[in-house]
Short mmCIF file of C-alpha atoms and ligand atoms in Angstrom, two decimals:
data_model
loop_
_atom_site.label_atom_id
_atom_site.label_comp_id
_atom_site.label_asym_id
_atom_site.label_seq_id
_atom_site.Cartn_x
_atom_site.Cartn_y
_atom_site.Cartn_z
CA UNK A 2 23.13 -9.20 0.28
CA UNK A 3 20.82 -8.24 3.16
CA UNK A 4 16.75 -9.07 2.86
CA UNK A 5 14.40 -6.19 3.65
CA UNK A 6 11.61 -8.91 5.58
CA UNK A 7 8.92 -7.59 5.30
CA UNK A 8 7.71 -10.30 7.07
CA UNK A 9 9.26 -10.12 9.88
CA UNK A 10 8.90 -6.13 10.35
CA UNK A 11 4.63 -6.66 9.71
CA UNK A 12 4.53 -9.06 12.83
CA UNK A 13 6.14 -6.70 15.15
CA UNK A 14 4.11 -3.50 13.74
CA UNK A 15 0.87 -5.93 14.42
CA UNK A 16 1.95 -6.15 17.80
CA UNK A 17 1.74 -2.62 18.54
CA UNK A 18 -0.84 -2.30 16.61
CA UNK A 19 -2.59 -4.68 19.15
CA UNK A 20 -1.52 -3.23 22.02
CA UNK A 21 -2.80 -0.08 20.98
CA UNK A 22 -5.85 -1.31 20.81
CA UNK A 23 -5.99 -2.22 23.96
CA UNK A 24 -5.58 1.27 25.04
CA UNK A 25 -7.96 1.89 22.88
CA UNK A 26 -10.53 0.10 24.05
CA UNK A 27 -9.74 1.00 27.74
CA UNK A 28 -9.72 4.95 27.22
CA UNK A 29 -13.10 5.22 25.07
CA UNK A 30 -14.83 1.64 26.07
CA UNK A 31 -14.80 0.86 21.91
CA UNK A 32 -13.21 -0.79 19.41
CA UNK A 33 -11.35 0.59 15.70
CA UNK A 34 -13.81 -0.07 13.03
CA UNK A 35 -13.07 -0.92 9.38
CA UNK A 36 -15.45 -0.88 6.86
CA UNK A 37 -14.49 -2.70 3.44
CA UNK A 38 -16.92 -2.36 -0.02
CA UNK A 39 -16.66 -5.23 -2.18
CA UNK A 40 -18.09 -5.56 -5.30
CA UNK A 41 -18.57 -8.49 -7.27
CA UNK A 42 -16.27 -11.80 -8.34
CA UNK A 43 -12.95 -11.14 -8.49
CA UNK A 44 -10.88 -14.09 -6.53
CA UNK A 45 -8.16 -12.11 -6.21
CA UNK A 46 -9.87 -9.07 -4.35
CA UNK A 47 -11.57 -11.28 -2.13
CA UNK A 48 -8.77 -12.74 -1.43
CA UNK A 49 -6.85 -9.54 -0.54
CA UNK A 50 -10.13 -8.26 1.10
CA UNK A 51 -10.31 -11.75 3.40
CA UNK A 52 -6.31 -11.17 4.63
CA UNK A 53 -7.25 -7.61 5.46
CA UNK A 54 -10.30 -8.98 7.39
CA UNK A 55 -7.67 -11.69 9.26
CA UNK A 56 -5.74 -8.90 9.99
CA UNK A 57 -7.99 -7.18 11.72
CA UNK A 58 -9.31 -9.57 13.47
CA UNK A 59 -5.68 -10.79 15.05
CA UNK A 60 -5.30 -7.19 16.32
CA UNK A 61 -9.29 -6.63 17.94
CA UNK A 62 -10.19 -4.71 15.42
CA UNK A 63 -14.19 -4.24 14.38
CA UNK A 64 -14.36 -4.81 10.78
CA UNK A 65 -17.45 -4.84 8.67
CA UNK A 66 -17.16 -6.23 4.53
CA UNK A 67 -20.02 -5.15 2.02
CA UNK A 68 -20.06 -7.52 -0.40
CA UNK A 69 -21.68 -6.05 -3.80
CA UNK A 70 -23.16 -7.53 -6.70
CA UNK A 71 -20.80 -6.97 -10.60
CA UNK A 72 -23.98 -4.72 -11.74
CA UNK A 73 -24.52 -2.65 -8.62
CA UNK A 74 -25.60 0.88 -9.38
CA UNK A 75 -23.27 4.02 -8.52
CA UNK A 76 -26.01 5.51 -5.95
CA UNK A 77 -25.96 2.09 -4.20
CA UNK A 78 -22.09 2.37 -3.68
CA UNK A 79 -22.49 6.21 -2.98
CA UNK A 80 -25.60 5.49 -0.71
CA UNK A 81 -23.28 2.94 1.45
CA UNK A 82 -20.32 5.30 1.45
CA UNK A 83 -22.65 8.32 2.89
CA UNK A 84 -23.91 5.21 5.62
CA UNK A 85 -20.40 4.76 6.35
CA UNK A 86 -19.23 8.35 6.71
CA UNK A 87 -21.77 9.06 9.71
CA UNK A 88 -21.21 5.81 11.71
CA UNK A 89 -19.15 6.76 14.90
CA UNK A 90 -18.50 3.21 14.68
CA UNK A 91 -16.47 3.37 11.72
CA UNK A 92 -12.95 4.66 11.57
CA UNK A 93 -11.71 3.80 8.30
CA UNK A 94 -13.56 3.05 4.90
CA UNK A 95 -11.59 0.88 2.18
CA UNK A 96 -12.65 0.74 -1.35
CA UNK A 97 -11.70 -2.83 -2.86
CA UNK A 98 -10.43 -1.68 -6.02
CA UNK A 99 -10.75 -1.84 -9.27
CA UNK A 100 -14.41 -1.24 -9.51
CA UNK A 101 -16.56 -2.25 -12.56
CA UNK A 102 -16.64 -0.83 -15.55
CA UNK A 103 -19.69 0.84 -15.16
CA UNK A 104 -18.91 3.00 -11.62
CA UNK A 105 -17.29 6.54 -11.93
CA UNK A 106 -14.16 5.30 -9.13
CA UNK A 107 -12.94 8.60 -8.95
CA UNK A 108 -16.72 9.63 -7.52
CA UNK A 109 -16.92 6.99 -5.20
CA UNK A 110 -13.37 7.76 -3.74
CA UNK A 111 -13.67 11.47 -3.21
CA UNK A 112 -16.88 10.99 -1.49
CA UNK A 113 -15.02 9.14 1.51
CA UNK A 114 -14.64 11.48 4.51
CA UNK A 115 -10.92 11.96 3.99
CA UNK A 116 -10.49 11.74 8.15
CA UNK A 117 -12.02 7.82 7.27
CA UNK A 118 -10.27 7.44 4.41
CA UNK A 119 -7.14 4.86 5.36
CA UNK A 120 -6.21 3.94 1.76
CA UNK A 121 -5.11 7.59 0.81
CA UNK A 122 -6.51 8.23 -2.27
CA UNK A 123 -8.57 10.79 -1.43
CA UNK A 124 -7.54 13.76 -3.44
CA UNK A 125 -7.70 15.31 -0.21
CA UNK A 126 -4.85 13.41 0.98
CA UNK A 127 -3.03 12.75 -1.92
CA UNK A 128 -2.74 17.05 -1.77
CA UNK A 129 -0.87 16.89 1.88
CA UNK A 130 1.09 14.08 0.61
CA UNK A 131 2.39 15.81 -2.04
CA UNK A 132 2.96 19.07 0.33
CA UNK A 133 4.44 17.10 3.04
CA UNK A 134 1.60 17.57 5.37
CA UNK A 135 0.25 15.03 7.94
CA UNK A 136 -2.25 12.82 6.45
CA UNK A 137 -3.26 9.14 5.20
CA UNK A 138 -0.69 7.80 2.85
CA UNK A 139 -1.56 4.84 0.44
CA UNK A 140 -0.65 1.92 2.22
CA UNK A 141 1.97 0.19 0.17
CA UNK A 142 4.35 2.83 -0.31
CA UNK A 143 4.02 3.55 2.95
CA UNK A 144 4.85 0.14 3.72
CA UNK A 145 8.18 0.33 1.96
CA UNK A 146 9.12 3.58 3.32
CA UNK A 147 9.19 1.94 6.87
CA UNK A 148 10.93 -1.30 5.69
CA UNK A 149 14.02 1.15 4.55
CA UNK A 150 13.63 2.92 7.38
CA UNK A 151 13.43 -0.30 9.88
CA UNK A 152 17.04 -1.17 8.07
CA UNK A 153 18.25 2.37 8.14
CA UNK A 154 18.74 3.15 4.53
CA UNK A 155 19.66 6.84 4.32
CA UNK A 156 17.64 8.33 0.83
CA UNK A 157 18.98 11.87 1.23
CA UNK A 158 20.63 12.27 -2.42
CA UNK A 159 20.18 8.73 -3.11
CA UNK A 160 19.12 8.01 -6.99
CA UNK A 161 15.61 6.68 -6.53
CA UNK A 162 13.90 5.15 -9.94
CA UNK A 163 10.60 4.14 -9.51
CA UNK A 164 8.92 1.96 -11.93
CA UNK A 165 5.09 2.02 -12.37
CA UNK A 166 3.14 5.31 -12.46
CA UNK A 167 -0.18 4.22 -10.84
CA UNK A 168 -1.92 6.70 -7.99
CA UNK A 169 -1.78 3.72 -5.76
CA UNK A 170 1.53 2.95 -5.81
CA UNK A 171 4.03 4.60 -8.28
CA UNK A 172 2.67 7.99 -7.74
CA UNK A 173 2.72 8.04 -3.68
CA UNK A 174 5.88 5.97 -3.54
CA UNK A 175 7.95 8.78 -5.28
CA UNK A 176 6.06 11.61 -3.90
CA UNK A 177 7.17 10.27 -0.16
CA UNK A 178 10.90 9.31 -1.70
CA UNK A 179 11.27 12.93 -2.34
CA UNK A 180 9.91 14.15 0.96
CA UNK A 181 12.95 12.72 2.50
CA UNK A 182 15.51 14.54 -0.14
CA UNK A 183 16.04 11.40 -2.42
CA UNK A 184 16.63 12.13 -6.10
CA UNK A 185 13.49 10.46 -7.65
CA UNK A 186 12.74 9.58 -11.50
CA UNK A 187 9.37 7.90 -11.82
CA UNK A 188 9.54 5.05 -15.49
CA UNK A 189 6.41 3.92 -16.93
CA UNK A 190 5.12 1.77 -19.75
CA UNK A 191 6.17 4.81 -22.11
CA UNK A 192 9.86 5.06 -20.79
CA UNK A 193 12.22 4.69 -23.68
CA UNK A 194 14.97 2.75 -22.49
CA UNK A 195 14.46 1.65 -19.17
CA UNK A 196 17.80 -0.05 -18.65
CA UNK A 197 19.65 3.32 -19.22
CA UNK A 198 16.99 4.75 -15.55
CA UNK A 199 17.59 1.83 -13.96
CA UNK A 200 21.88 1.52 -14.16
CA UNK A 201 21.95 4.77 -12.42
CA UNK A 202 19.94 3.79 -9.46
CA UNK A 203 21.10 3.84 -6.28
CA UNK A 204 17.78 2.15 -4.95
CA UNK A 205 15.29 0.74 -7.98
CA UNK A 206 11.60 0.79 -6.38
CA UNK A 207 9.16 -1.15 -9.09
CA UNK A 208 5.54 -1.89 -8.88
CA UNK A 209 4.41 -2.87 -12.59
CA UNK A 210 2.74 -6.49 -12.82
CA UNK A 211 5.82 -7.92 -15.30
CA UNK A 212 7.43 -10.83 -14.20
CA UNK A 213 11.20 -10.58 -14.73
CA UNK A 214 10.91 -7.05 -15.74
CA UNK A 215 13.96 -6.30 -13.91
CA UNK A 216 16.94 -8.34 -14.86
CA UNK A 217 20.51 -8.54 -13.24
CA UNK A 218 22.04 -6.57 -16.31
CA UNK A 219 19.86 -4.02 -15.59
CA UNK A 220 21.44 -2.60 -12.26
CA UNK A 221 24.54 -1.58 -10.98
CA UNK A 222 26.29 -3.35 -7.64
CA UNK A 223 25.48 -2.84 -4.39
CA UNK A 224 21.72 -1.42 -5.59
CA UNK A 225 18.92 -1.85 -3.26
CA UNK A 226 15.80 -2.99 -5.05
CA UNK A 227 12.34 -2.95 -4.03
CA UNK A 228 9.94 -4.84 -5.54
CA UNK A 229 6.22 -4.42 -5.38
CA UNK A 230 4.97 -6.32 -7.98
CA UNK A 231 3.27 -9.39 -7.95
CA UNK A 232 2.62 -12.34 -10.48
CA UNK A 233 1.42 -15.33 -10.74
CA UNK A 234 3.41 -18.01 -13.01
CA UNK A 235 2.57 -20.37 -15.00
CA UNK A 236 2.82 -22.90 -12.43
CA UNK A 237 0.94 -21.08 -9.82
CA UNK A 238 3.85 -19.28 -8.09
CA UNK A 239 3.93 -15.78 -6.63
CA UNK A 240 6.77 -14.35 -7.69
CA UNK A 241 7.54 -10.33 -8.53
CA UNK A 242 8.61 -7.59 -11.31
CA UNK A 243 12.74 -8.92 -10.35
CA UNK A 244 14.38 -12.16 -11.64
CA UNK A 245 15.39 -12.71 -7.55
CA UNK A 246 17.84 -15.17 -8.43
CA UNK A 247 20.23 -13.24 -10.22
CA UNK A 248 19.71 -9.74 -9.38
CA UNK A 249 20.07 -10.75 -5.69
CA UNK A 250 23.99 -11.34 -6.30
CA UNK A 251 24.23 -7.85 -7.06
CA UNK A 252 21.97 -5.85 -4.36
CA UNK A 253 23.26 -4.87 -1.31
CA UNK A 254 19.46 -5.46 0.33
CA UNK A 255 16.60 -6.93 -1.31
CA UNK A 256 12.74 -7.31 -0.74
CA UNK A 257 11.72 -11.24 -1.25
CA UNK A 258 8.58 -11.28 -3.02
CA UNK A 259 6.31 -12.40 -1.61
CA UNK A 260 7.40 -11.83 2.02
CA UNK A 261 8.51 -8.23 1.49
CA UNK A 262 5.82 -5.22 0.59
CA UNK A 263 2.88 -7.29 0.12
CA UNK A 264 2.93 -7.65 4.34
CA UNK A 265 3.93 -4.28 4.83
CA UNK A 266 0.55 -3.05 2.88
CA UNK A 267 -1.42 -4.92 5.28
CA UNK A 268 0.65 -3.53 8.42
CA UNK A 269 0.02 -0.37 6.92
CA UNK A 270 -3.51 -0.57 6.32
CA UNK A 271 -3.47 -1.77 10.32
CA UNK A 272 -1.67 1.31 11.52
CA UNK A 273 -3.65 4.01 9.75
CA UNK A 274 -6.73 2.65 11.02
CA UNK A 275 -5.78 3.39 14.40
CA UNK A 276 -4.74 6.23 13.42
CA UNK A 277 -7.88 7.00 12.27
CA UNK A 278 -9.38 6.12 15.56
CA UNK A 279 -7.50 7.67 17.75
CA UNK A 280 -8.10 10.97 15.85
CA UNK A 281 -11.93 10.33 16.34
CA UNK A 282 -11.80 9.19 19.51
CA UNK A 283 -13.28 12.48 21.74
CA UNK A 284 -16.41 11.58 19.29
CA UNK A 285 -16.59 8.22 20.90
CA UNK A 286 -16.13 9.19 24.59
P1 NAD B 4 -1.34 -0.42 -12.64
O1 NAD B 4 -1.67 -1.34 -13.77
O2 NAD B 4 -2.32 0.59 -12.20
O3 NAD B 4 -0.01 0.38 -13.03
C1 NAD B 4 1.07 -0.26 -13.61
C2 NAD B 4 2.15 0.77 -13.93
O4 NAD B 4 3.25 0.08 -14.53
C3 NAD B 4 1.72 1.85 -14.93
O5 NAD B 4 2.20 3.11 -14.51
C4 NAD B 4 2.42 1.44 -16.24
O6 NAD B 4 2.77 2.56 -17.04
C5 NAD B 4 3.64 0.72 -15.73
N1 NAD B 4 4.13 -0.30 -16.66
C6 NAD B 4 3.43 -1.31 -17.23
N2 NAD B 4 4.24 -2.07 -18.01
C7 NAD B 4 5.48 -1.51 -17.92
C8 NAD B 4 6.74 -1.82 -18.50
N3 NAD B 4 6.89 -2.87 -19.35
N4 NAD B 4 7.80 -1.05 -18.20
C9 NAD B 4 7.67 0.01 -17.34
N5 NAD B 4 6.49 0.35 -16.77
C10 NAD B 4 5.41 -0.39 -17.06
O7 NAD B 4 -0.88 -1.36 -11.46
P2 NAD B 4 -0.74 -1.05 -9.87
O8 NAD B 4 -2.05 -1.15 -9.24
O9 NAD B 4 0.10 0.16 -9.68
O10 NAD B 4 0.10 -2.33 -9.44
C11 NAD B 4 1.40 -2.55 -9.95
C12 NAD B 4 1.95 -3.87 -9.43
O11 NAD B 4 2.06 -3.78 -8.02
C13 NAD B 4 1.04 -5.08 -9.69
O12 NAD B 4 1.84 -6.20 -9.89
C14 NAD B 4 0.25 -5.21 -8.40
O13 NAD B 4 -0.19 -6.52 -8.20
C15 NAD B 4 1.32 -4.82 -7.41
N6 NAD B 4 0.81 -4.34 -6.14
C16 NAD B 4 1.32 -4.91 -5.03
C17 NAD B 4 0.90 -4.51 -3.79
C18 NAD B 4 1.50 -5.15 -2.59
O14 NAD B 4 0.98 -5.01 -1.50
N7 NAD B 4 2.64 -5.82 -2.75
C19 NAD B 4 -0.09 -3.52 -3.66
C20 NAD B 4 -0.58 -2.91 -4.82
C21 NAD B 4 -0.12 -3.33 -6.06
#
């Protein structure tokens, strides 16, 4: 059994991702910008929110957070977003999500300017993902696709089964699977029989939120899983959606979690913001 380290792959993407910047900054006499919205309480979005900010700042990004109030009207958001769209400053505009009850989140993300928008779920870009056209992908799929890549895992014809359906990750992460000629089946909470998916799976890819959702008897030998999610136990520890323990014995490579996707989304979120940049970087000049 091989680890896919995620770790270890995030650190050396940073490092471009740095020196980049540094090119950057010498061609167009400015810095990347991020812009983050953030609206209200939730500990664990400002805590994802302050690693993204970290992030930034270890490779020179500029990065800006608007912190909003729980009961924050949708015209504020919208008014913010508009702000956002027209400042040559900013490159890139992430939406913290979820987003309280009361805001229309499918307004607020189609009003990003889909060249600013380095999350990827504009339906804008969620269109050339699904065509295979150049565009911003959501950043922890993409995240996974270069982890297999960095360990040169061929999906041509491979028997992909993704597990979780969401637009952030279950969604993109198949849509790119089948853009490089895997097999894909995407499972969700409605699947009838998961186990009978999963012990046909050459690689099982799952991003749900249920600890131990994927158990050793669930997967033939030699798979290669992927997990995305991640829990919190009982005791406070971060685990995933795969008992580790005992479906490691079995894969051929596995993703630790944490330590696998979770730094790859960051990484990600890091490269399409220069991207992002260097696409609007004759407006700077
Ligand atoms: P979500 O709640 O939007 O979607 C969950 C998906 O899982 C749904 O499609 C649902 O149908 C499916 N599902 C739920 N219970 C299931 C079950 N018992 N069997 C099969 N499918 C089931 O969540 P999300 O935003 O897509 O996030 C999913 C997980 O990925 C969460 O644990 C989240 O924390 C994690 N996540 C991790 C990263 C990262 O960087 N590592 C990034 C985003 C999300």
């Amino acid at each position: 059994m091989q680890l896919l380290d995620g770790k270890a792959l995030s650190t050396k993407i940073e490092i471009n991702v740095a020196n980049e910047v540094k090119e950057f900054k010498s061609k167009t006499s400015s810095v990347p910008g991020l812009a983050v919205i953030l609206v209200g309480q939730d500990p664990a979005s400002a805590a994802y929110v302050n690693m993204k900010k970290k992030a930034c700042d270890r490779v020179g990004f500029y990065s800006v957070t608007h912190e909003m109030p729980g009961d924050i009207s949708q015209d504020a958001i919208e008014n913010t977003i508009t702000m956002m769209n027209k400042n040559p400053n900013i490159d890139g505009i992430l939406i913290q999500l979820p987003l309280p009850e009361q805001i229309d989140t499918t307004k607020i993300l189609e009003l990003v300017d889909p060249g600013k928008d380095v999350d990827g779920f504009h339906p804008y870009n969620v269109g050339r993902l699904t065509t295979g056209l150049d565009g911003f992908v959501p950043c922890t799929p993409l995240g996974v696709m270069k982890l297999l890549s960095e360990y040169n895992i061929d999906l041509k014809g491979k028997n992909c089964v993704v597990i979780g359906a969401s637009n952030i990750v279950g969604k993109p992460m198949a849509a790119l699977l089948l853009n490089e000629h895997a097999t894909v089946e995407i499972c969700h909470i409605d699947t009838d029989d998961l186990k009978k998916h999963t012990l046909n799976a050459d690689i099982v890819l799952v991003g749900v939120g249920v600890i131990n959702l994927i158990t050793q008897d669930m997967v033939k030998d030699d798979v290669i899983i992927v997990d995305i999610g991640v829990n919190r136990t009982k005791e406070g520890k971060l685990v995933g959606d795969v008992d580790f323990e005992n479906v490691s014995k079995k894969s051929s490579y596995i993703t630790p979690s944490p330590g696998g996707v979770g730094p790859m989304t960051i990484a990600m979120l890091l490269s399409n913001t220069i991207k992002a940049a260097k696409a609007h970087a004759d407006e700077r000049v």
